[in-house]
mmCIF file of C-alpha atoms in Angstrom:
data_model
loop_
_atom_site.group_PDB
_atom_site.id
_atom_site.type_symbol
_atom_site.label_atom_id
_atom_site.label_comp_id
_atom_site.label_asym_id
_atom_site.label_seq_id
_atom_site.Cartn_x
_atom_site.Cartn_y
_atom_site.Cartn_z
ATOM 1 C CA UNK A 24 -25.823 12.259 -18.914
ATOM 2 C CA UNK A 25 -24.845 14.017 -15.846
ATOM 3 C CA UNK A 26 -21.325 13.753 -15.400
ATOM 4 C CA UNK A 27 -20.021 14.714 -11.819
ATOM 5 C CA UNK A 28 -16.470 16.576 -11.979
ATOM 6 C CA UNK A 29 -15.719 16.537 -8.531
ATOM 7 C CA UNK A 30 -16.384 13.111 -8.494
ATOM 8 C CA UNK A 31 -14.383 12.348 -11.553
ATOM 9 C CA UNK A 32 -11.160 14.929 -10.069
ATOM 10 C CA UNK A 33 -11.813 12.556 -6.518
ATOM 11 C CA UNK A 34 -10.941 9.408 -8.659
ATOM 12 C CA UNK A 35 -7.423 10.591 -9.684
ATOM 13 C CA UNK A 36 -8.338 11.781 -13.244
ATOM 14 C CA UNK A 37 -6.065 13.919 -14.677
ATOM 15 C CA UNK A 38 -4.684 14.859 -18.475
ATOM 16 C CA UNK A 39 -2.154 11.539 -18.080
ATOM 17 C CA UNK A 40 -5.244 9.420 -17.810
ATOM 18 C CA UNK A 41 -7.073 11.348 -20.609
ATOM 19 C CA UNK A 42 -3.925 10.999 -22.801
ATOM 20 C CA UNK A 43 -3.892 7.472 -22.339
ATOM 21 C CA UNK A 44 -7.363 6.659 -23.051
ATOM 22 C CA UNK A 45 -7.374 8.839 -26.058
ATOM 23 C CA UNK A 46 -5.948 5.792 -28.451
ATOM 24 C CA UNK A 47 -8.068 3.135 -26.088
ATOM 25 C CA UNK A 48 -11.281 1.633 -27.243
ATOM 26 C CA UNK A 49 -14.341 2.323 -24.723
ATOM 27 C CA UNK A 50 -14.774 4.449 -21.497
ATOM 28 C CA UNK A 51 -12.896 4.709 -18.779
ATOM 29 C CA UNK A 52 -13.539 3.986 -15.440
ATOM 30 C CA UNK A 53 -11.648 2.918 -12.158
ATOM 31 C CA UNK A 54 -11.797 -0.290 -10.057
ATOM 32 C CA UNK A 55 -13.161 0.126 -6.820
ATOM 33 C CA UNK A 56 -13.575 -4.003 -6.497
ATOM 34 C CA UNK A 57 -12.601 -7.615 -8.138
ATOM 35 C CA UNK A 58 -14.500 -10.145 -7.268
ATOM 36 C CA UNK A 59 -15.392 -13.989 -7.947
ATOM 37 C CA UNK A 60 -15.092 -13.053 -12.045
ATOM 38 C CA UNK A 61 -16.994 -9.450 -11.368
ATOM 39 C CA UNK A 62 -15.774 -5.815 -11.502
ATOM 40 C CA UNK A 63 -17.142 -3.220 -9.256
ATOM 41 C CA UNK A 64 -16.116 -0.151 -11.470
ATOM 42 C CA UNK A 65 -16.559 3.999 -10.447
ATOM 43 C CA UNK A 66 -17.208 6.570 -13.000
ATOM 44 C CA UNK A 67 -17.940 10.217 -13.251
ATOM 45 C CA UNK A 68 -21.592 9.476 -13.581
ATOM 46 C CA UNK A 69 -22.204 6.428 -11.071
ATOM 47 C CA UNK A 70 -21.010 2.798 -10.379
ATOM 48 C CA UNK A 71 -21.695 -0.145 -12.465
ATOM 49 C CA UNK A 72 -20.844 -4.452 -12.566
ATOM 50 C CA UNK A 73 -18.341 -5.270 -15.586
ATOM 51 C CA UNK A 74 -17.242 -8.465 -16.437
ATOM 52 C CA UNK A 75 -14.517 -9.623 -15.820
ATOM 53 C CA UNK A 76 -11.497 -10.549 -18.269
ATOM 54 C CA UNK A 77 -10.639 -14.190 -18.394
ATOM 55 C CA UNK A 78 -7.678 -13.773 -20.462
ATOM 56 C CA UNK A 79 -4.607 -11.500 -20.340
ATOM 57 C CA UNK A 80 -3.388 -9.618 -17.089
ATOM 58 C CA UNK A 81 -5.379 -9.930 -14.314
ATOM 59 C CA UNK A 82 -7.414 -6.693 -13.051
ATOM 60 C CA UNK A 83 -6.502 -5.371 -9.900
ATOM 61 C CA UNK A 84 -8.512 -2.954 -7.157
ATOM 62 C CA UNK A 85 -7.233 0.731 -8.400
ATOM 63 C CA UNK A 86 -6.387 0.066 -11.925
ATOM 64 C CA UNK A 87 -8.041 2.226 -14.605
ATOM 65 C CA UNK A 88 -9.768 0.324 -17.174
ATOM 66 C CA UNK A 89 -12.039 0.817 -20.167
ATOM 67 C CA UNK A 90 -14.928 -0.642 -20.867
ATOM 68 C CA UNK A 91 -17.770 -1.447 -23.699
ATOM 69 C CA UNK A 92 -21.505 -0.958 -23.076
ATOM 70 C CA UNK A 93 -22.371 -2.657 -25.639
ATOM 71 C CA UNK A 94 -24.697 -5.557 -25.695
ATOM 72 C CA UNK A 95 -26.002 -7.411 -22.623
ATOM 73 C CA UNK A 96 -23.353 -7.244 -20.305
ATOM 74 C CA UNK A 97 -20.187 -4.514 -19.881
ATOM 75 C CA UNK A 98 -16.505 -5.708 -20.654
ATOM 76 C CA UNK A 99 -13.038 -4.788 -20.061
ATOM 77 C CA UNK A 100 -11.693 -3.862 -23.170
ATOM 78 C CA UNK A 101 -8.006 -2.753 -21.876
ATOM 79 C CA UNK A 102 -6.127 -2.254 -18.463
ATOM 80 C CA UNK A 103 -3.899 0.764 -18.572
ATOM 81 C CA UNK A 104 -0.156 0.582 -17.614
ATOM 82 C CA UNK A 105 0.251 1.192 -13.768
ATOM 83 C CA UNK A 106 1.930 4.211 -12.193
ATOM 84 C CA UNK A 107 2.344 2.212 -9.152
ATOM 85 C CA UNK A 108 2.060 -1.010 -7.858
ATOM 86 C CA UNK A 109 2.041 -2.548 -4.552
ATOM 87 C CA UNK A 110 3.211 -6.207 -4.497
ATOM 88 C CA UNK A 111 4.372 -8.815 -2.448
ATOM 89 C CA UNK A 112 4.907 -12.374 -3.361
ATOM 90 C CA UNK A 113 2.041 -14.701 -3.244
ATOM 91 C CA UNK A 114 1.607 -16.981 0.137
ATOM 92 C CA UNK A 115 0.109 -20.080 -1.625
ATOM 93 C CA UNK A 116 3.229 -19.228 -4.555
ATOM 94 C CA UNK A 117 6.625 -18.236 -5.654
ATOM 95 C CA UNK A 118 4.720 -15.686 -8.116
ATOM 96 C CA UNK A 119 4.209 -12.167 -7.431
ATOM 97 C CA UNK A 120 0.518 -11.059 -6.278
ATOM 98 C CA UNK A 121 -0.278 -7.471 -6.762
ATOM 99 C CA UNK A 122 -2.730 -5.931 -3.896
ATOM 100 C CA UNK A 123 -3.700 -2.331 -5.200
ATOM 101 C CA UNK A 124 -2.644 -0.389 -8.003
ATOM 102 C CA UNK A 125 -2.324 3.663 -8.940
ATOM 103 C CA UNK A 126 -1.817 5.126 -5.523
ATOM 104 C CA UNK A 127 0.100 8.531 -4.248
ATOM 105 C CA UNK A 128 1.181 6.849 -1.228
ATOM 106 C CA UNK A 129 1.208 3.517 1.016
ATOM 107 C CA UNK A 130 -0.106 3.664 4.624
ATOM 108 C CA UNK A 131 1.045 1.589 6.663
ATOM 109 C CA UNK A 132 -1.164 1.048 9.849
ATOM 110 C CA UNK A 133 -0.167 0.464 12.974
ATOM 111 C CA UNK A 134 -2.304 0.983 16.410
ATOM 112 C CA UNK A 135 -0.847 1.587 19.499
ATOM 113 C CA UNK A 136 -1.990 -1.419 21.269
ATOM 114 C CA UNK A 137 -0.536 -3.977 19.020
ATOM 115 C CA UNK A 138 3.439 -5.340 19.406
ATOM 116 C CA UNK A 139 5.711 -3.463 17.178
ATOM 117 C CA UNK A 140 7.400 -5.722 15.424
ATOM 118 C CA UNK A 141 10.387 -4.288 13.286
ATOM 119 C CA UNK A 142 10.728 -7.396 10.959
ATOM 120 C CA UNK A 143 6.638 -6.507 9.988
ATOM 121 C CA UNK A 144 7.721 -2.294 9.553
ATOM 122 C CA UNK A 145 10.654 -3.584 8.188
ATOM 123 C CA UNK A 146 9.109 -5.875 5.274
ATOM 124 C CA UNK A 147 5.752 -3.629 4.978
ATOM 125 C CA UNK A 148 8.618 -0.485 4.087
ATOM 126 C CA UNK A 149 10.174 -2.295 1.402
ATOM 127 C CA UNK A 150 6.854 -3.647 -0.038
ATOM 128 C CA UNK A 151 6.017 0.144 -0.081
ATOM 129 C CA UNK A 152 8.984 1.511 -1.139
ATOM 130 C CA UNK A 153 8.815 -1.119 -4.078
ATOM 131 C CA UNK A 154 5.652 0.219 -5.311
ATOM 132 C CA UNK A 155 6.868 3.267 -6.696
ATOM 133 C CA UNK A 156 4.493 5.538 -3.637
ATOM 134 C CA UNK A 157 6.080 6.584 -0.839
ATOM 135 C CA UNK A 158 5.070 5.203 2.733
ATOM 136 C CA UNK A 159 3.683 6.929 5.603
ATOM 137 C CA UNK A 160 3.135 5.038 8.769
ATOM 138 C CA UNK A 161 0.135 6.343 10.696
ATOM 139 C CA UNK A 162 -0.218 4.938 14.384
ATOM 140 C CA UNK A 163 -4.005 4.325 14.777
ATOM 141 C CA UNK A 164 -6.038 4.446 18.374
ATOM 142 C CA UNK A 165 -4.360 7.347 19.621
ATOM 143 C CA UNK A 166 -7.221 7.534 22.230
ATOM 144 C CA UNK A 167 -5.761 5.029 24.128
ATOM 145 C CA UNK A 168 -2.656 6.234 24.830
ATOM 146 C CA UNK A 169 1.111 5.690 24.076
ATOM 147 C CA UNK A 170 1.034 7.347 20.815
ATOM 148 C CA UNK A 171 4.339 9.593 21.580
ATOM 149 C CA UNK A 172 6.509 5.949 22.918
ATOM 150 C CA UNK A 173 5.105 4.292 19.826
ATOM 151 C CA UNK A 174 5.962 6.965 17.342
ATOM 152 C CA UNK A 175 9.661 7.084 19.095
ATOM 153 C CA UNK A 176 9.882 3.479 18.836
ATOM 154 C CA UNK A 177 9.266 3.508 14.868
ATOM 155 C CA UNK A 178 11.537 6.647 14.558
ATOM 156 C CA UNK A 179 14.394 4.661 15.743
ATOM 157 C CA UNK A 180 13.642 1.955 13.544
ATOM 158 C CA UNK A 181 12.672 3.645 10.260
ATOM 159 C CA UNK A 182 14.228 6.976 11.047
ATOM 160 C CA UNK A 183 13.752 8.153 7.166
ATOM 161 C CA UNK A 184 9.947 7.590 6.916
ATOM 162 C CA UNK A 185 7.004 10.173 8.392
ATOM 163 C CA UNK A 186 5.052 9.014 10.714
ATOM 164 C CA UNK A 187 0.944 10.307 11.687
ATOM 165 C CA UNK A 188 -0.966 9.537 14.545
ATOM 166 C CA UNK A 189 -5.089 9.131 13.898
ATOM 167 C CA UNK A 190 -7.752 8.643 16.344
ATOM 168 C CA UNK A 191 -11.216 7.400 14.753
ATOM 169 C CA UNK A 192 -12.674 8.202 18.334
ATOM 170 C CA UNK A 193 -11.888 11.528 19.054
ATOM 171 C CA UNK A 194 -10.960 12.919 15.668
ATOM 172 C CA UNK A 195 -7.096 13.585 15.872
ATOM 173 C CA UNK A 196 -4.859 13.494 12.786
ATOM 174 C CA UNK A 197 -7.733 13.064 10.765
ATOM 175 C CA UNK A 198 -7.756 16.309 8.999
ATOM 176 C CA UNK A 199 -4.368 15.910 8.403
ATOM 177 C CA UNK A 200 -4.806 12.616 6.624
ATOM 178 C CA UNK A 201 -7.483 14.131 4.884
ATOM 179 C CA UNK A 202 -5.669 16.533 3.464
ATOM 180 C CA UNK A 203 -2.998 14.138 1.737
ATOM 181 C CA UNK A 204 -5.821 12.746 0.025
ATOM 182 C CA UNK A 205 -7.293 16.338 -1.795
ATOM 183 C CA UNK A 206 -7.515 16.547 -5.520
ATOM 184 C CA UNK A 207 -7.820 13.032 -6.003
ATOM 185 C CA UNK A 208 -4.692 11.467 -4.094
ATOM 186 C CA UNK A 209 -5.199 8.013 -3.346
ATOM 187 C CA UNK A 210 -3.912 6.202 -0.708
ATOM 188 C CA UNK A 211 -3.406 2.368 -0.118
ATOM 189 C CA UNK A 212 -3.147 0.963 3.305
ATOM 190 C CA UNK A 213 -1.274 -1.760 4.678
ATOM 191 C CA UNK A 214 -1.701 -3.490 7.888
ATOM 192 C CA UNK A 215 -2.346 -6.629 10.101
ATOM 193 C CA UNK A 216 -5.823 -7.472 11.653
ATOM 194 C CA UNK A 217 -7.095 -5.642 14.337
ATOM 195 C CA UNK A 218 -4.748 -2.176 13.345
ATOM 196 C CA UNK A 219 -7.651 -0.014 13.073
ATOM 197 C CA UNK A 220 -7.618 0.576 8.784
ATOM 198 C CA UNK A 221 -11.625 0.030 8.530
ATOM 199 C CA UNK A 222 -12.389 2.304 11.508
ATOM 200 C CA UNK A 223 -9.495 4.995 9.958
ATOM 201 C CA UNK A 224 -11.719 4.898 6.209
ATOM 202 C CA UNK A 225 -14.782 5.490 8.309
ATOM 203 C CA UNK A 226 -13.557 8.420 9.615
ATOM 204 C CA UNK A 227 -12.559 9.678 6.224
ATOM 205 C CA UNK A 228 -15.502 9.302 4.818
ATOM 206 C CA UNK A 229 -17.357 10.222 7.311
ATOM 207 C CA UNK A 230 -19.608 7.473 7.434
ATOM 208 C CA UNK A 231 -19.493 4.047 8.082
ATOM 209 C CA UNK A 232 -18.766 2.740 4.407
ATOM 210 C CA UNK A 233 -16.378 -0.198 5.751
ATOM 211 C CA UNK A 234 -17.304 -2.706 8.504
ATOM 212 C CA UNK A 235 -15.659 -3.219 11.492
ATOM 213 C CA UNK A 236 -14.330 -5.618 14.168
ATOM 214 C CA UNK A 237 -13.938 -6.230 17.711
ATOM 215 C CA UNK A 238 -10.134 -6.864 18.770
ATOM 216 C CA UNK A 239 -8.977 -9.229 21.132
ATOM 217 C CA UNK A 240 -7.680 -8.202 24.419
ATOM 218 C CA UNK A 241 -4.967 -10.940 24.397
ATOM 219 C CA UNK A 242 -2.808 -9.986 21.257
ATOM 220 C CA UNK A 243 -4.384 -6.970 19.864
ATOM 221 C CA UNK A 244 -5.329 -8.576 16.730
ATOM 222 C CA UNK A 245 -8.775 -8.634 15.131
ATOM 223 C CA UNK A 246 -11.220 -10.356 12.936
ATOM 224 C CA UNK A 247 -10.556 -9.644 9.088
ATOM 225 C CA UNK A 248 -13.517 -7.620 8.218
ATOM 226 C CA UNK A 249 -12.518 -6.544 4.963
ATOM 227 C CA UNK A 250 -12.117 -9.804 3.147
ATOM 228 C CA UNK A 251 -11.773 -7.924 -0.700
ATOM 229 C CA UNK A 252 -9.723 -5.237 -1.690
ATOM 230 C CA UNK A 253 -11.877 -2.132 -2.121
ATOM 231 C CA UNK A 254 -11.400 1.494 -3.229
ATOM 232 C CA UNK A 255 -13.503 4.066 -1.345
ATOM 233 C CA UNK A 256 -14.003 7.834 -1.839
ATOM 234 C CA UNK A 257 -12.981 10.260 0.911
ATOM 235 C CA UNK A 258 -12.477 13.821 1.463
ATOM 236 C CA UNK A 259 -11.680 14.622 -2.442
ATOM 237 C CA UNK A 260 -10.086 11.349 -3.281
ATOM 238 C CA UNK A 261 -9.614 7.935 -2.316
ATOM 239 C CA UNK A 262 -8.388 5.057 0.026
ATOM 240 C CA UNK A 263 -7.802 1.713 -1.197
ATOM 241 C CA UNK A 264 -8.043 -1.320 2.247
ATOM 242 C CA UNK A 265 -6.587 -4.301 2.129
ATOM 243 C CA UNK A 266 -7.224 -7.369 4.174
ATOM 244 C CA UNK A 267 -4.774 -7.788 7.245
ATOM 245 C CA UNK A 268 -1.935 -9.201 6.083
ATOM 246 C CA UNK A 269 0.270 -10.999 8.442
ATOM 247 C CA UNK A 270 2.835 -12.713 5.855
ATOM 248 C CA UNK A 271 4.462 -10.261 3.760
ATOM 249 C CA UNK A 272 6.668 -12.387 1.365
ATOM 250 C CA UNK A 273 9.171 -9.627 -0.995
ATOM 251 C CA UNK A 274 8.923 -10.073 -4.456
ATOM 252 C CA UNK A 275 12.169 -8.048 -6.763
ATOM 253 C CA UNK A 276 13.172 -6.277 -3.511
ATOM 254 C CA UNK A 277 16.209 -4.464 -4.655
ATOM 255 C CA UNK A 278 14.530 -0.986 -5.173
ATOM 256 C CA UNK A 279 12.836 -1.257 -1.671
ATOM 257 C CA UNK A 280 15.474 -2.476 -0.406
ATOM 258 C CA UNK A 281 17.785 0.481 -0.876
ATOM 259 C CA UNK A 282 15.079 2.424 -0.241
ATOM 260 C CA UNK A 283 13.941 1.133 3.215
ATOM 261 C CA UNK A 284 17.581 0.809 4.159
ATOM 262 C CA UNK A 285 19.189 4.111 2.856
ATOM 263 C CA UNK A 286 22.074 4.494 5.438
ATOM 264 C CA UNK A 287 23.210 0.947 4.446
ATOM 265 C CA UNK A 288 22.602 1.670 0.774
ATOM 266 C CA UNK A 289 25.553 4.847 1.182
ATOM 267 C CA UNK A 290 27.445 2.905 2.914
ATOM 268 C CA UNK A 291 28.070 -0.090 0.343
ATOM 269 C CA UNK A 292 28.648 3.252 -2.212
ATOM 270 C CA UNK A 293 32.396 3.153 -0.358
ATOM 271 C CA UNK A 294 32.466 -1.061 -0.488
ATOM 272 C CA UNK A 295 35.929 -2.275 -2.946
ATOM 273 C CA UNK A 296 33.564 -4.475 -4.726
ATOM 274 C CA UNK A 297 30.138 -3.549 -6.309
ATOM 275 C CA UNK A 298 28.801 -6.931 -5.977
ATOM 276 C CA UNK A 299 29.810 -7.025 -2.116
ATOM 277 C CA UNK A 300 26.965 -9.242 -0.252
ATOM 278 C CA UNK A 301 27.994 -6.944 3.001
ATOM 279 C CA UNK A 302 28.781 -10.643 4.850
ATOM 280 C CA UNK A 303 32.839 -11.378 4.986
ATOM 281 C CA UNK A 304 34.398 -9.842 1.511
ATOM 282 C CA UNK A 305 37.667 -7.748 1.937
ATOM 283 C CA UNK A 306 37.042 -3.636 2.107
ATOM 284 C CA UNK A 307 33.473 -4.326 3.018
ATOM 285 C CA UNK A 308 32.318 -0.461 3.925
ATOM 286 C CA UNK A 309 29.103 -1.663 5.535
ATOM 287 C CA UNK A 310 30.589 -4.528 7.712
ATOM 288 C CA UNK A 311 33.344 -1.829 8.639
ATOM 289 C CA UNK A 312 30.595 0.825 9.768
ATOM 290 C CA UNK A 313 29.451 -2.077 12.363
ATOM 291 C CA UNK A 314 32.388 -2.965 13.325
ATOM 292 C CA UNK A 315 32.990 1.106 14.243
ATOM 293 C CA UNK A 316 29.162 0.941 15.670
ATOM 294 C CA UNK A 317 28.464 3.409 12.959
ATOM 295 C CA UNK A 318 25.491 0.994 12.152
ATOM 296 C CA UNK A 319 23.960 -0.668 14.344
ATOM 297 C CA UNK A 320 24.251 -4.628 14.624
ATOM 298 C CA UNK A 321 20.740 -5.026 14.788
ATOM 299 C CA UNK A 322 19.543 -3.050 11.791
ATOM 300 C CA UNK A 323 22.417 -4.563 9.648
ATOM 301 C CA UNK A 324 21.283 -7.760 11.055
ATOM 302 C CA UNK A 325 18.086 -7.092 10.128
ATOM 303 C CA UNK A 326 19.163 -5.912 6.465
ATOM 304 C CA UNK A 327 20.811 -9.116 5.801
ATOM 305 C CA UNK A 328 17.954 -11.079 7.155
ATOM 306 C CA UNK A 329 15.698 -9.635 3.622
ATOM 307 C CA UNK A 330 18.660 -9.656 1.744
ATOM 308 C CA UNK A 331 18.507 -13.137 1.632
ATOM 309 C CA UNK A 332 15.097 -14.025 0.363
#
């Protein structure tokens, strides 16, 4: 067998993985795709179909997994425990659904030509935060223009978070993404229709690996042309898309929460009560800041608005 170390270093393994797999039965492998009861899974030495598991935790698009070769067809044997996971609560449910698993860091994608709306930034940073990778928004379709007014607008409204701008036209920002993703980083992106997240992967890998659609001139927004989660190789590691996601339902939001919303999280530090729900108890530190237009009514208004689901 030939086995292909860059290949294996560009899938995230490191001595944690091998640690964990040492007491595991079967090889390892990571999931580049789940789909209709089949596993598209990556190894050092190629890509292969496993089935899937019908029983026991479901198998999502970055986990690491092992597997058994024997007989007919492969099978799942075990699903590691996650480093990270990004989650949201389920559309259709009141359960939690998880969309990718065992990433460095959550990109959330935004292009310049679509409406920035800070209840979307707002929920997409907590579902990030959540996960336990931190975010990066990266404004897409920088050829077009606005990039700078764009990137000021989301600086005012998520003043704590780093923000990239990417062109999969000309090239900009590109290297620089690329470079977040060396010795097997893998990122997981996050964004509606239409933001540009197929084109972006494209010009990571530097060829066209993901399909892509037109976007309407009306409302920016696009056709979903990645319908399945999917892990891809680029430059030394990997990218995991998602479908666009308009509804982004929170699932356990506390951590994200605090995370998202760090000025209001030091302010309830000086709040009389520890339970305080920021709304009309006495000695209320956060209500006070507003009151002094320390905070701004909009973002607490905002913070409340999650707070409550």
């Amino acid at each position: 067998m030939i086995v292909d170390q860059g290949r294996w270093a560009a899938l995230g393994w490191d001595d944690g993985w091998a640690q964990a797999f040492a007491t595991l039965p079967g090889l390892p492998a990571r999931v580049a795709r789940v789909d209709r009861g089949w596993l598209r899974v990556l190894r050092d030495d190629g890509d292969l179909s496993v089935t899937a598991p019908t029983s026991g935790d479901a198998v999502i698009t970055g986990d690491w997994v092992a597997f058994t070769a024997d007989g007919e067809q492969p099978r799942i044997t075990a699903i590691t425990s996650r480093r990270t996971a990004l989650t949201r609560r389920d559309p259709g449910s009141a359960r939690p659904q998880t969309l990718a698993a065992n990433m460095d860091r959550v990109w959330i994608v935004h292009s310049v030509d679509q409406p920035l709306r800070a209840g979307w930034l707002d929920r997409a940073l907590v579902v990030a935060h959540g996960s336990g990778a931190p975010p990066l928004i990266v404004v897409t379709k920088a050829d077009l223009g606005g990039a700078g007014d764009v990137t000021a607008d989301i600086a005012a409204l998520a003043p704590d978070v780093e923000v990239a701008t990417a062109s999969s036209v000309d090239g900009r920002g590109i290297a620089q993404l690329a470079e977040q993703l060396r010795h097997g980083h893998c990122a997981a992106l996050l964004g509606r229709s239409g933001s540009g997240k197929s084109s972006l992967i494209n010009a990571l890998a530097g060829s066209p690996s993901q399909l892509t659609g037109e976007v309407r001139a009306g409302d920016a927004m696009g056709r979903h042309t990645t319908t399945r989660r999917s892990l891809t190789l680029v430059s030394g590691g990997s990218v995991i898309d998602t479908p666009g996601i308009r509804a982004l339902g929170l699932w356990e939001p506390a951590r994200g929460l605090a995370l998202t919303f760090r000025d209001v999280a030091d302010l309830a530090t000086g709040c009389r009560f520890s339970d305080c729900s920021h709304r009309h108890e006495p000695g209320c530190a956060v209500r006070a800041a507003v009151d002094e237009r320390g905070l701004a009514q909009s973002r607490y208004a905002r913070y409340i608005a999650l707070s409550d689901e």
